[in-house]
XYZ file of C-alpha atoms in Angstrom:
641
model
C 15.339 -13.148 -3.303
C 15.545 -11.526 0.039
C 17.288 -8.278 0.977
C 18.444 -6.641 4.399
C 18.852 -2.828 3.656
C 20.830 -0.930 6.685
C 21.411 2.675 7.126
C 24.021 3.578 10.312
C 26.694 5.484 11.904
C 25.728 8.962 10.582
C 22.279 9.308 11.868
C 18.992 7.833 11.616
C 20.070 4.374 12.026
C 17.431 1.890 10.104
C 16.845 -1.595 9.026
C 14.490 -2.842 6.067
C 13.709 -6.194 4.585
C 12.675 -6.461 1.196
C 11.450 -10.344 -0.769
C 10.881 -10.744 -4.399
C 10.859 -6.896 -4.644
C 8.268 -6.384 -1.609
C 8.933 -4.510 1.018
C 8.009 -6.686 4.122
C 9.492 -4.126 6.494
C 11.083 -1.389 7.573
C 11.835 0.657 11.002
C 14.173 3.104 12.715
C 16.598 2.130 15.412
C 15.559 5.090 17.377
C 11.985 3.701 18.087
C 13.451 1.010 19.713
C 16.148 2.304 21.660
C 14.392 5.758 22.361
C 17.388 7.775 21.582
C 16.262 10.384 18.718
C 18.271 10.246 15.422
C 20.201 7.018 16.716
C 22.844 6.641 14.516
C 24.194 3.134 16.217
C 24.356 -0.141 14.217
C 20.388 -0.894 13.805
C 20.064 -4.038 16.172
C 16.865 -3.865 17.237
C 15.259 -2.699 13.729
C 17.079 -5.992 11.740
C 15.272 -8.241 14.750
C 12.155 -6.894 13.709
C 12.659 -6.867 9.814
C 13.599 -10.582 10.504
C 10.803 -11.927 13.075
C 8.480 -10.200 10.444
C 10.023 -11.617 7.605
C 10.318 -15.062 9.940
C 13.765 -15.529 8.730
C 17.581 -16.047 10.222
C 20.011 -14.236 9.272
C 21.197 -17.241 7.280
C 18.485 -16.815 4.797
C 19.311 -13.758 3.425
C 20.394 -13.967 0.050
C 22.183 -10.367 0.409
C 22.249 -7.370 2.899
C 22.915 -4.075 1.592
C 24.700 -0.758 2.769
C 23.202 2.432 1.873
C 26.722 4.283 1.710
C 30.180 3.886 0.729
C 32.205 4.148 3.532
C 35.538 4.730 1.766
C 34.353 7.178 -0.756
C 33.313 9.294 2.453
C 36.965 8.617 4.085
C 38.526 9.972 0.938
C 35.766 13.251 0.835
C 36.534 13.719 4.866
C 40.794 13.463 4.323
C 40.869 15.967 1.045
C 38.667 18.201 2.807
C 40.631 18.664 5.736
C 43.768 18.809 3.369
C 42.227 21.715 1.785
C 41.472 23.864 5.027
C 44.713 22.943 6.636
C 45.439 23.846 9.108
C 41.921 25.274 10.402
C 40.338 21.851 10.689
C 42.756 20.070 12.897
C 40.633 19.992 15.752
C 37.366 18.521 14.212
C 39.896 16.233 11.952
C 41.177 14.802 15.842
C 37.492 14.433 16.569
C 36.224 12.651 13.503
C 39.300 9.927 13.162
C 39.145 7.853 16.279
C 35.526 6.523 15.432
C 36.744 6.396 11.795
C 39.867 4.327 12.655
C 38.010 1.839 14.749
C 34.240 1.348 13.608
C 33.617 3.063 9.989
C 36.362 2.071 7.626
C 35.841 -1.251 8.533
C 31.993 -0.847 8.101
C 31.227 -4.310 5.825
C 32.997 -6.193 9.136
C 31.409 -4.256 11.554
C 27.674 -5.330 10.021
C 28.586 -8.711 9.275
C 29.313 -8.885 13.437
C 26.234 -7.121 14.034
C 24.457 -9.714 12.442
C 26.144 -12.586 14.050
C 28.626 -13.602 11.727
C 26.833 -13.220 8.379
C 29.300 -14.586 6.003
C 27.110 -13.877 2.669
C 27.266 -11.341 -0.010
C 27.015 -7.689 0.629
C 26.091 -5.182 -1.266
C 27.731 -1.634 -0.655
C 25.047 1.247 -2.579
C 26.228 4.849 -3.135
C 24.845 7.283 -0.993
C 22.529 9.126 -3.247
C 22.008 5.957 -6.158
C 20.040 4.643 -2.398
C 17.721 7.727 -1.777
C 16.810 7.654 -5.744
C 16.409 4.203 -5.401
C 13.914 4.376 -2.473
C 11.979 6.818 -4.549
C 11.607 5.646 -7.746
C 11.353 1.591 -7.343
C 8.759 1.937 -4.568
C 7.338 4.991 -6.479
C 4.022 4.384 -8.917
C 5.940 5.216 -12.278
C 7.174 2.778 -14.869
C 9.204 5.573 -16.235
C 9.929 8.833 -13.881
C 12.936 11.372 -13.344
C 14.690 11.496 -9.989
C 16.501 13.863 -8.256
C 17.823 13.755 -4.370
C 19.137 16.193 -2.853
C 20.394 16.350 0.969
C 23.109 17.435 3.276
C 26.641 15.402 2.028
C 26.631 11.766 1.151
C 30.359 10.701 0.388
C 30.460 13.651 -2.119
C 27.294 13.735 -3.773
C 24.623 16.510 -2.110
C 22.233 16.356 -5.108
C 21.829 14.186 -8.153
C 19.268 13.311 -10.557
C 18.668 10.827 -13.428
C 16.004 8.785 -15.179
C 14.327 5.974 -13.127
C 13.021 3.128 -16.204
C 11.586 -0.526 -15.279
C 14.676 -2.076 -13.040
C 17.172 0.656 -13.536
C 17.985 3.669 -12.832
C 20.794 5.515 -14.400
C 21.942 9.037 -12.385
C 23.234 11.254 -14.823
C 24.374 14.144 -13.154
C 25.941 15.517 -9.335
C 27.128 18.021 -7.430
C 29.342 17.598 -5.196
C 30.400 18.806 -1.189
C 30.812 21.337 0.014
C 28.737 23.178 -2.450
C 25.173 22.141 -0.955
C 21.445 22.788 -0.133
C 20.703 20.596 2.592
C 24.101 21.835 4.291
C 22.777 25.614 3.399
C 19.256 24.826 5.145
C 21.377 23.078 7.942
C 23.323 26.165 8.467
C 20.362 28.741 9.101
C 18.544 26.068 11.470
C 21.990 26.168 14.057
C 22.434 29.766 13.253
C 18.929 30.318 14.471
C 19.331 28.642 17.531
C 18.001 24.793 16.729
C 19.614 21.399 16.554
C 20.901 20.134 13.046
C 19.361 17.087 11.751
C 16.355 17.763 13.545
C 15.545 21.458 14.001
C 15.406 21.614 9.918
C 11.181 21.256 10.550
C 11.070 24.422 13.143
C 12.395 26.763 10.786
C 10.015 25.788 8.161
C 7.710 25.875 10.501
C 9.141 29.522 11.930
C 9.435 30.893 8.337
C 5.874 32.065 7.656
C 6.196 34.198 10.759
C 8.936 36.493 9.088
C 9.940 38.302 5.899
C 12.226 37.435 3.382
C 14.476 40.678 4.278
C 18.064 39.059 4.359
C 17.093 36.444 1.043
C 19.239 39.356 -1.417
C 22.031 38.656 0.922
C 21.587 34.685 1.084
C 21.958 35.333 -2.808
C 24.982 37.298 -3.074
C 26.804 36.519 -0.491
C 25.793 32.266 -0.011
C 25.002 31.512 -2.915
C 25.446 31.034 -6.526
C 22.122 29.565 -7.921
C 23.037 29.058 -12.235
C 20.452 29.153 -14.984
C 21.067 25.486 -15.633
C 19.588 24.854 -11.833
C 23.411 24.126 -10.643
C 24.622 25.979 -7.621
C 27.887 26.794 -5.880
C 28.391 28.191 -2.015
C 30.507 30.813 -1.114
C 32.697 27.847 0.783
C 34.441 31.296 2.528
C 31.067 32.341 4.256
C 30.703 28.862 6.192
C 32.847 27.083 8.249
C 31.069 23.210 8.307
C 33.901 22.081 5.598
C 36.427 22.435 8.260
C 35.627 23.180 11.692
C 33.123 22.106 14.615
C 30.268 24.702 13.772
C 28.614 25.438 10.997
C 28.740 28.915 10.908
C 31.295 31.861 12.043
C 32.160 35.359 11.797
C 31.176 35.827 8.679
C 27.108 35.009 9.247
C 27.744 37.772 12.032
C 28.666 40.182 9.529
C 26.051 39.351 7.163
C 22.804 38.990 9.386
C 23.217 41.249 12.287
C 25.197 39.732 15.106
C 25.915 35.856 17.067
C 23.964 33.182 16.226
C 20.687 32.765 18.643
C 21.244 31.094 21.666
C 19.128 27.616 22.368
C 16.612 28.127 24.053
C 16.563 31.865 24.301
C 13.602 33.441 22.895
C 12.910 34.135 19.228
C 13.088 37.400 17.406
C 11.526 39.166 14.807
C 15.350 38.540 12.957
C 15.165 34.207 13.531
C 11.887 34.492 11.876
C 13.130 36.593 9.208
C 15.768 34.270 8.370
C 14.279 31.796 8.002
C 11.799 33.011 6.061
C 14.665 34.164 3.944
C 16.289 30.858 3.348
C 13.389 29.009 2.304
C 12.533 31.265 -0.309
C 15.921 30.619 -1.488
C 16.017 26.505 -1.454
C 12.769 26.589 -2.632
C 13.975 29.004 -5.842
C 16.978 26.222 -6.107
C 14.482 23.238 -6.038
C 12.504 24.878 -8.816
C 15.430 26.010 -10.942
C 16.734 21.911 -10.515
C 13.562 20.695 -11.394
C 12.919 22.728 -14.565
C 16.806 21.745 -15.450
C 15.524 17.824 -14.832
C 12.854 18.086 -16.826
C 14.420 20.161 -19.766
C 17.015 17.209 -19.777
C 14.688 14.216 -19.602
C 11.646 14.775 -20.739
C 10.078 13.048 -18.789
C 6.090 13.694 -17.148
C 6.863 12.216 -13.741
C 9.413 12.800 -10.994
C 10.555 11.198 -7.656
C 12.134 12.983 -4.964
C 13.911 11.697 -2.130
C 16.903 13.237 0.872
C 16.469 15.272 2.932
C 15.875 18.747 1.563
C 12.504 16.383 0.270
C 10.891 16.455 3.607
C 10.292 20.103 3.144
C 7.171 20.361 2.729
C 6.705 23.919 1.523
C 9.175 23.822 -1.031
C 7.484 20.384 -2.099
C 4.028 22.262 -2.384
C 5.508 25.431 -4.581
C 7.582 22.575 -6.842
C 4.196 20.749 -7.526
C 2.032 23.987 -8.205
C 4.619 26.269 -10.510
C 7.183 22.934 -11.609
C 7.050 21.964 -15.103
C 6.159 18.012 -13.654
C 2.770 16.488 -14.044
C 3.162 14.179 -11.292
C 5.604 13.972 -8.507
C 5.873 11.225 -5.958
C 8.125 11.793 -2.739
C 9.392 8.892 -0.472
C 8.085 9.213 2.609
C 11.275 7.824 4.515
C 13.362 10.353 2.690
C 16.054 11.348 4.816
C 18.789 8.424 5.758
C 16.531 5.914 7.232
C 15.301 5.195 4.359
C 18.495 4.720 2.176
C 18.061 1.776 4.341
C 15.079 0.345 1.905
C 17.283 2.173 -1.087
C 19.921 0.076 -0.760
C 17.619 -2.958 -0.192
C 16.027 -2.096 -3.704
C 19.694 -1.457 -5.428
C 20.553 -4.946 -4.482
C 17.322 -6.228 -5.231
C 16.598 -4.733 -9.132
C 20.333 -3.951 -9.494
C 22.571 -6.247 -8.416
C 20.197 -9.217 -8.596
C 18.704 -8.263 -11.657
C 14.854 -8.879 -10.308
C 12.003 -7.234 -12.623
C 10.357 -4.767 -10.771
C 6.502 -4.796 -10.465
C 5.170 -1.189 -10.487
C 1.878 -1.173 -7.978
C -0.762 1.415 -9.164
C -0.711 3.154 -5.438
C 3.108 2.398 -4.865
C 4.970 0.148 -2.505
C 5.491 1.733 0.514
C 1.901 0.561 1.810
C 0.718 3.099 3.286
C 4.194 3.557 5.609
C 3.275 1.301 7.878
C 5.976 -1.124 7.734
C 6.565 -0.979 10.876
C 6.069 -3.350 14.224
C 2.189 -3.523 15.704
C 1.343 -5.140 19.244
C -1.082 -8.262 19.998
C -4.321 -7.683 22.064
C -2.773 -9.202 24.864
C 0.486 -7.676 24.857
C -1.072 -4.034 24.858
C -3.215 -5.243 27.825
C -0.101 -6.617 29.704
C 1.067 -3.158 29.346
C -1.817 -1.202 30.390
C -2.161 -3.437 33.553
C 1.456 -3.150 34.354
C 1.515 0.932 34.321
C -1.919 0.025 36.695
C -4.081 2.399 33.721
C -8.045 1.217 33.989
C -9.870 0.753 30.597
C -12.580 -0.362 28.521
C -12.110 -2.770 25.994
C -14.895 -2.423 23.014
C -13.838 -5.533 20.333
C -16.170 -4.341 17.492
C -14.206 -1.908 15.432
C -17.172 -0.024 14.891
C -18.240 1.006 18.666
C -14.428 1.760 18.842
C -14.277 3.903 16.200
C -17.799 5.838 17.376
C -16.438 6.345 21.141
C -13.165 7.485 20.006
C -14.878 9.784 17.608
C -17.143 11.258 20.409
C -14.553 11.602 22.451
C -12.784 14.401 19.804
C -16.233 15.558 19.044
C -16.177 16.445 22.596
C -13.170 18.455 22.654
C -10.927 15.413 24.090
C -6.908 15.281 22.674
C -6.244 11.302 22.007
C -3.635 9.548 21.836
C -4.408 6.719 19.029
C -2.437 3.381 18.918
C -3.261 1.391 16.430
C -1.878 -1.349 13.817
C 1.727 -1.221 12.343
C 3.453 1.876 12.897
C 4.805 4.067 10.364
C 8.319 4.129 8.836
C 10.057 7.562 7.924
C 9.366 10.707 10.081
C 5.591 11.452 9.921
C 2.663 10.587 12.143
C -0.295 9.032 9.614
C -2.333 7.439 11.505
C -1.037 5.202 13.675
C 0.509 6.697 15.927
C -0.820 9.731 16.713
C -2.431 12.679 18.935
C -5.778 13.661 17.681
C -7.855 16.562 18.231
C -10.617 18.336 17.116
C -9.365 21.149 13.964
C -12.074 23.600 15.102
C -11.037 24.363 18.237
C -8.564 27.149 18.266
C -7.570 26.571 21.164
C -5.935 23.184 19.961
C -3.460 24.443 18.569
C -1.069 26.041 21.418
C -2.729 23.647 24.164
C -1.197 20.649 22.521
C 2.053 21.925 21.698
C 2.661 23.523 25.618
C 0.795 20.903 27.639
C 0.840 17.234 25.257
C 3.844 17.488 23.206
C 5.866 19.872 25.105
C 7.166 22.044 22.663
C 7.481 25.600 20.768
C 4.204 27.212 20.789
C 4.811 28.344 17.047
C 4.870 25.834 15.515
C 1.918 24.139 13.710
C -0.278 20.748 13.251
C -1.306 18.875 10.283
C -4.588 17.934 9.088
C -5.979 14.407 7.822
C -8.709 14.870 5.531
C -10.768 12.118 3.705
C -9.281 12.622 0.190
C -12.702 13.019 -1.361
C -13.921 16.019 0.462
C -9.689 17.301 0.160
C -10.597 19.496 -1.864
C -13.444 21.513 -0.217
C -11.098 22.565 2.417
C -7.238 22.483 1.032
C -6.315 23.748 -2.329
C -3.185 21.585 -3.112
C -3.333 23.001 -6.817
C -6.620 23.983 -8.622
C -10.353 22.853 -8.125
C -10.663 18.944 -8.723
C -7.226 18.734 -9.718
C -5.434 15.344 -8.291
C -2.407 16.557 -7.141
C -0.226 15.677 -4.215
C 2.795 12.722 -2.803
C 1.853 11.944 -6.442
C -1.269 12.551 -8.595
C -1.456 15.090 -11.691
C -0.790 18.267 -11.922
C -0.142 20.731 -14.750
C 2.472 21.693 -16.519
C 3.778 25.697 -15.951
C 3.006 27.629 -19.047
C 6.908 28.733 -19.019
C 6.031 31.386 -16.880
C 8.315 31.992 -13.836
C 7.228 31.639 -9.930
C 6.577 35.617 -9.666
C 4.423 35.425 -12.732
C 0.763 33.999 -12.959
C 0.435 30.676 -14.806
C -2.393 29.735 -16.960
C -4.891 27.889 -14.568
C -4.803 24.158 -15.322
C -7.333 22.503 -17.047
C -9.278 20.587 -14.066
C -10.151 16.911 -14.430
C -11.814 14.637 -12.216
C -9.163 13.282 -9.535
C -9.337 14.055 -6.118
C -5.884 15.801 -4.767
C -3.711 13.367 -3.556
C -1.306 13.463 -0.383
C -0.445 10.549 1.424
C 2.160 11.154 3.158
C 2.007 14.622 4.167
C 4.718 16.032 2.086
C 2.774 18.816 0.575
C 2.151 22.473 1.591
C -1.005 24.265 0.185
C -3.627 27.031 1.019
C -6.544 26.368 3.460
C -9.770 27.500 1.789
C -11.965 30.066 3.753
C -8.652 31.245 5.673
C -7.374 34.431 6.923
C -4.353 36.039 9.020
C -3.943 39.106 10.196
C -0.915 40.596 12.342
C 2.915 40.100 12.662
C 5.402 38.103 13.957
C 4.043 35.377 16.570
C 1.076 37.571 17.019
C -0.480 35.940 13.771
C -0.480 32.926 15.483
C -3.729 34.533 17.735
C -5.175 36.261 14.553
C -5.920 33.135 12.512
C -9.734 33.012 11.248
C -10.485 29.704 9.516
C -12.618 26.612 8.884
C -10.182 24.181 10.517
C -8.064 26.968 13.100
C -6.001 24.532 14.719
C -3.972 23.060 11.195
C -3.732 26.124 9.550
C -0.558 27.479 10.029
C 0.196 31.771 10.332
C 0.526 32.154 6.369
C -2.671 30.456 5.686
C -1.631 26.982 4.869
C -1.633 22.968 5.971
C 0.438 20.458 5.542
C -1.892 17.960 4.172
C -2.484 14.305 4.352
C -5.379 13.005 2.801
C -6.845 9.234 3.985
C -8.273 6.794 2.173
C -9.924 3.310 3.073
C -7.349 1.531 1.336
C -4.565 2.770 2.039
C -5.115 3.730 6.224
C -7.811 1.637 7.329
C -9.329 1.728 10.936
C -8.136 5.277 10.360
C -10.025 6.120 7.702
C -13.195 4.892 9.527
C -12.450 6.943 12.461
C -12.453 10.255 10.235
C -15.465 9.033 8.349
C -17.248 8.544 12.324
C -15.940 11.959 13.043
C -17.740 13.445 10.229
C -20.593 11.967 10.839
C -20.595 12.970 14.680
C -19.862 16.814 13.737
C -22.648 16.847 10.841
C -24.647 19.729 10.596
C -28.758 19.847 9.803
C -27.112 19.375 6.082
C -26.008 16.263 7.302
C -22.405 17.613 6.639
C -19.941 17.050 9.106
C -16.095 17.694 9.512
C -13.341 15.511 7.728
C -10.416 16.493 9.346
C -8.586 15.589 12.398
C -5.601 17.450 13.819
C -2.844 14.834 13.335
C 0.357 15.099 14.917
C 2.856 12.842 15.858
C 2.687 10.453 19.433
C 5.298 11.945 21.458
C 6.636 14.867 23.336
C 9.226 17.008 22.351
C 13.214 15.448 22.557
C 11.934 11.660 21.604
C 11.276 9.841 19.129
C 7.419 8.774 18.313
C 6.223 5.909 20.982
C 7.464 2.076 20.173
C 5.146 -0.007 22.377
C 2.128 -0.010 24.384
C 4.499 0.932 27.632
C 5.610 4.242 25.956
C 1.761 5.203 24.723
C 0.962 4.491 28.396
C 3.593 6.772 30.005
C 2.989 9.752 27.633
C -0.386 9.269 28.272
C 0.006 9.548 32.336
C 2.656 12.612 32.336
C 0.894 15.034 29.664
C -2.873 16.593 29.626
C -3.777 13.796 26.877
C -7.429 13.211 27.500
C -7.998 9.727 26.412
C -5.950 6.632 24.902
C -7.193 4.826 22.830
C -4.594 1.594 22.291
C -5.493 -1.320 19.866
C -9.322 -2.348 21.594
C -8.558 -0.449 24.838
C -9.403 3.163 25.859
C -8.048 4.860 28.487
C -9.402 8.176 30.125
C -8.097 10.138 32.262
C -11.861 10.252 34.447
C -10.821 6.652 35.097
C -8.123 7.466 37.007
C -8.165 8.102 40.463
C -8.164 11.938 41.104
C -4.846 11.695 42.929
C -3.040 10.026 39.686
C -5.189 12.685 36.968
C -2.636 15.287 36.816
C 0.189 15.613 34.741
C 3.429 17.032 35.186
C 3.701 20.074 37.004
C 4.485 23.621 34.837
C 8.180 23.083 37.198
C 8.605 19.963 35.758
C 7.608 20.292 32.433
C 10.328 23.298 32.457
C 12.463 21.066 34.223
C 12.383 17.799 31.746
C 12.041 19.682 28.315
C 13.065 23.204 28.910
C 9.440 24.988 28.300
C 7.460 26.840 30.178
């Protein structure tokens, strides 16, 4: 039995192909095509899923839709019937490409794939993110709740996930929503929706929660039974072309920030003030889901899952004792949700539930031969060594960071969903400082504020990142305790600690760095940071944590292990953790092929490349061809300084 999942024409176009219930692969049409977010039919992503697979589009037995096009029609038409007249000018907008490519979306795909003639398999919006989450998750038996920006109407739902099926119990519906709440704040404060959502987490530990009383009482309605309602009068996203009008003026102190301008002490305010309130709603849904069900375990998947922060709070003061979270949670990977409907739904396949889970590792994605990365190294005329034994690769590299060298590191399949883990990546050194701000304004060209991740082996996790009590395996999933009924501005009862090492995969969990402390205000804390590991620990303290195992991430895993054991001390102690952030500068997606490592290699002050077998330094280079962009152009290309 072999599924095509697709996810298109929204955002975060994807393809993924899954046989016999095992996903064989999975990518994003942006990677491809280089345009961030692409929304456009995913033709490049279903070549790969089927050169992978080594199938035709004839052997499909299905291919499956991760929305309902007509349900969202129906949402979009009542809607602007509601607000008439107000929304007549995003209503003109939104019906041409309606008219001519969505409401005929089941033809448009079966074109796209060249005539496919078989059956299709159309999934509900948010019955594909559960599905992503709980058949690839670890559980036999596990509650499930999504929650996002809009899909048709649902913006969260949850339900019980058991065996093959999966039975959603309960919704709420637009325009009452978190993800469109978070998505509000992020344009309000100056940044791109559907992508700026990670700056304001990232901006929020910078500011106080001063305006979160308002959010409350004048945004939002959040109900003891972890239901919520928006104050639909407050926003303008139901109807018009913004998000946000007059009435945000009123209630947080003037316009909007301006893109690009700089950031005050009120932006980081905000959004410190917001994510104290989604992360209260998360909680209050949570406890509701468990109350209901009963059950130990929980999945999470959309959108408002790839935050992080509220993740790590959910996991240390929820009532769950394990939580797994898709790492493709947004709408790429209702792409492998849909896939999995058709698959254990629709098909009726058992489902085998893998001890890890089944995403692999997230790398499902497309890797390059030997020869093909040298084909590409020799065509952008870059010099290199080429060390074979995985070993001396892994040593070099390592010295290389140990020396204070940023690398960019190629290696194997690359990852599906949003997150650098390992193979494709910049690396650096955590106990440099100086990382931090040098990589963000001279490799990845972007806001100085905002902070890296760390990769830690998971069996020394625990000395350096407390994702939830001393020995206590906690994380993407892994045990934690249940809250003694306490609420999150009261202590809980410290858990009982058993033997596990904490658990984070796929860095989707916020905790405390150990030994850390901040002192200052506003983006001054960002020069007041004292700390074991400076350069991931972020102004309030904390990390965003993946933790790396042999198993699961490979020549990766051996490179942190090398690391360690170039940094060890006369206690024959070294350091675990590598700064790990994702392979690309700011306004693209993360690099596709060996071209793409090559050229952000040769325009940014990336020290070294280090490419399947191959490394690349920049001392190879001739001295004329070492420097980077210019500060003019940087300014010029991606609007920093």
């Amino acid at each position: 039995m072999t599924v095509l999942g697709l996810s298109c024409f929204y955002h975060d176009a994807a393809a993924a192909l899954v046989r016999d219930g095992v996903i064989v692969a999975a990518a994003q049409e942006e990677r491809f095509t280089r345009i961030k977010h692409d929304p456009a039919f995913p033709t490049n992503a279903v070549g790969y899923c089927l050169r992978e697979g080594g199938l035709e589009v004839a052997d499909l037995d299905a291919v499956a839709f991760y929305d309902k096009p007509l349900l969202t029609f129906e949402r979009l038409l009542e809607t602007y019937l509601t607000y008439a007249p107000r929304g007549l000018k995003s209503f003109l907008q939104a019906m041409p490409v309606w008219l001519k490519q969505k409401l005929w979306t089941p033809d448009v795909i079966r074109d796209g794939l060249g005539g496919y003639d078989g059956p299709m398999v159309l999934s509900e919006h948010h019955r594909s993110h559960a599905a992503s989450a709980f058949y690839a998750s670890p559980f036999e038996r596990a509650a499930v709740l999504t929650t996002d920006g809009v899909g048709e109407w649902a913006t969260t739902s949850w339900g019980v996930g058991n065996g093959s099926g999966l039975d959603l119990r309960a919704e709420i519906h637009f325009p009452h929503s978190l993800g469109l709440l978070y998505s509000a704040f992020t344009t309000f404060c100056g940044f791109r929706v559907n992508s700026g959502e990670y700056k304001l987490m990232g901006l929020a530990p910078y500011g106080e929660p001063r305006y979160a009383d308002a959010i409350r009482e004048h945004l939002i309605d959040l109900r003891l039974d972890g239901s919520y309602r928006l104050h639909a009068d407050a926003f303008t996203f139901p109807w018009g072309t913004r998000m946000t009008g007059r009435r945000f003026e009123e209630l947080f102190d003037g316009p909007g920030r301006v893109p690009e301008s700089p950031l005050t002490q009120r932006e980081m305010d905000l959004a410190r003030s917001v994510q104290v309130v989604v992360e209260d709603a998360v909680l209050a849904m949570a406890r509701h889901v468990h109350a209901e069900t009963g059950e130990p375990n929980l999945c999470l998947a959309g959108g408002v899952a790839l935050n992080c922060v509220a993740n790590g709070r959910l996991l240390r003061e929820g009532p769950f004792e394990r939580i797994w979270i898709q790492p493709a949670a947004g709408d790429a990977g209702g792409a492998l949700g849909a896939a999995l409907v058709a698959t254990h739904e629709w098909a009726g396949l058992d489902r085998t539930v893998l001890e890890d889970d089944a995403m692999q590792g997230a790398t499902l994605g497309p890797s390059w031969t030997n020869s093909q990365i040298q084909s590409a190294l020799e065509a952008e005329g870059l010099p290199f060594d080429v060390l074979e034994d995985e070993a001396a690769l892994v040593k070099r590299t390592a010295e290389l960071l140990a020396d204070a060298k940023t690398i960019g590191w190629f290696q194997g399949r690359a990852e599906f969903g949003p997150r650098a883990l390992g193979a494709r990546s910049i690396l650096a050194d955590p106990r440099d400082p100086a990382v931090q701000r040098r990589v963000n304004l001279q490799i990845k060209f972007r806001e100085s504020f905002r902070p890296f991740a760390p990769s830690v082996l998971e069996d020394r996790a625990e000395e350096f990142f407390d994702l939830g009590g001393s020995g206590l395996g906690i994380g993407d999933w892994g045990n934690a305790h249940p809250t003694d009924g306490s609420r999150p501005d009261e202590t809980p009862q410290p858990p009982t600690p058993n033997t596990q090492h904490p658990v984070s995969p796929y860095m989707l969990l916020v905790g405390p760095v150990r030994g850390s402390r901040v002192e200052g205000e506003g983006l001054d804390r960002l020069g007041h940071i004292e700390s074991p590991v400076p350069a991931v620990t972020h102004v309030d303290g904390s990390a965003r944590v993946q933790t790396v195992t042999r198993e699961r991430n490979g020549i990766y895993y051996d490179l942190i292990k090398a690391f360690e054991a170039e940094t060890a001390g006369p206690d024959g102690r070294g350091c675990p953790v590598l700064v790990n952030t994702s392979f690309n500068v700011r306004g693209e997606p993360i690099v596709h092929s060996p071209t793409d490592a090559a050229r952000v290699f040769r325009r940014t002050h990336m020290d070294a490349l280090v490419i399947g077998p191959f490394v690349v330094t920049k001392s190879m280079l001739p001295e004329s061809e070492r420097e980077p962009l210019s500060a003019d152009e940087i300014e010029a290309v991606y609007g920093l300084d």
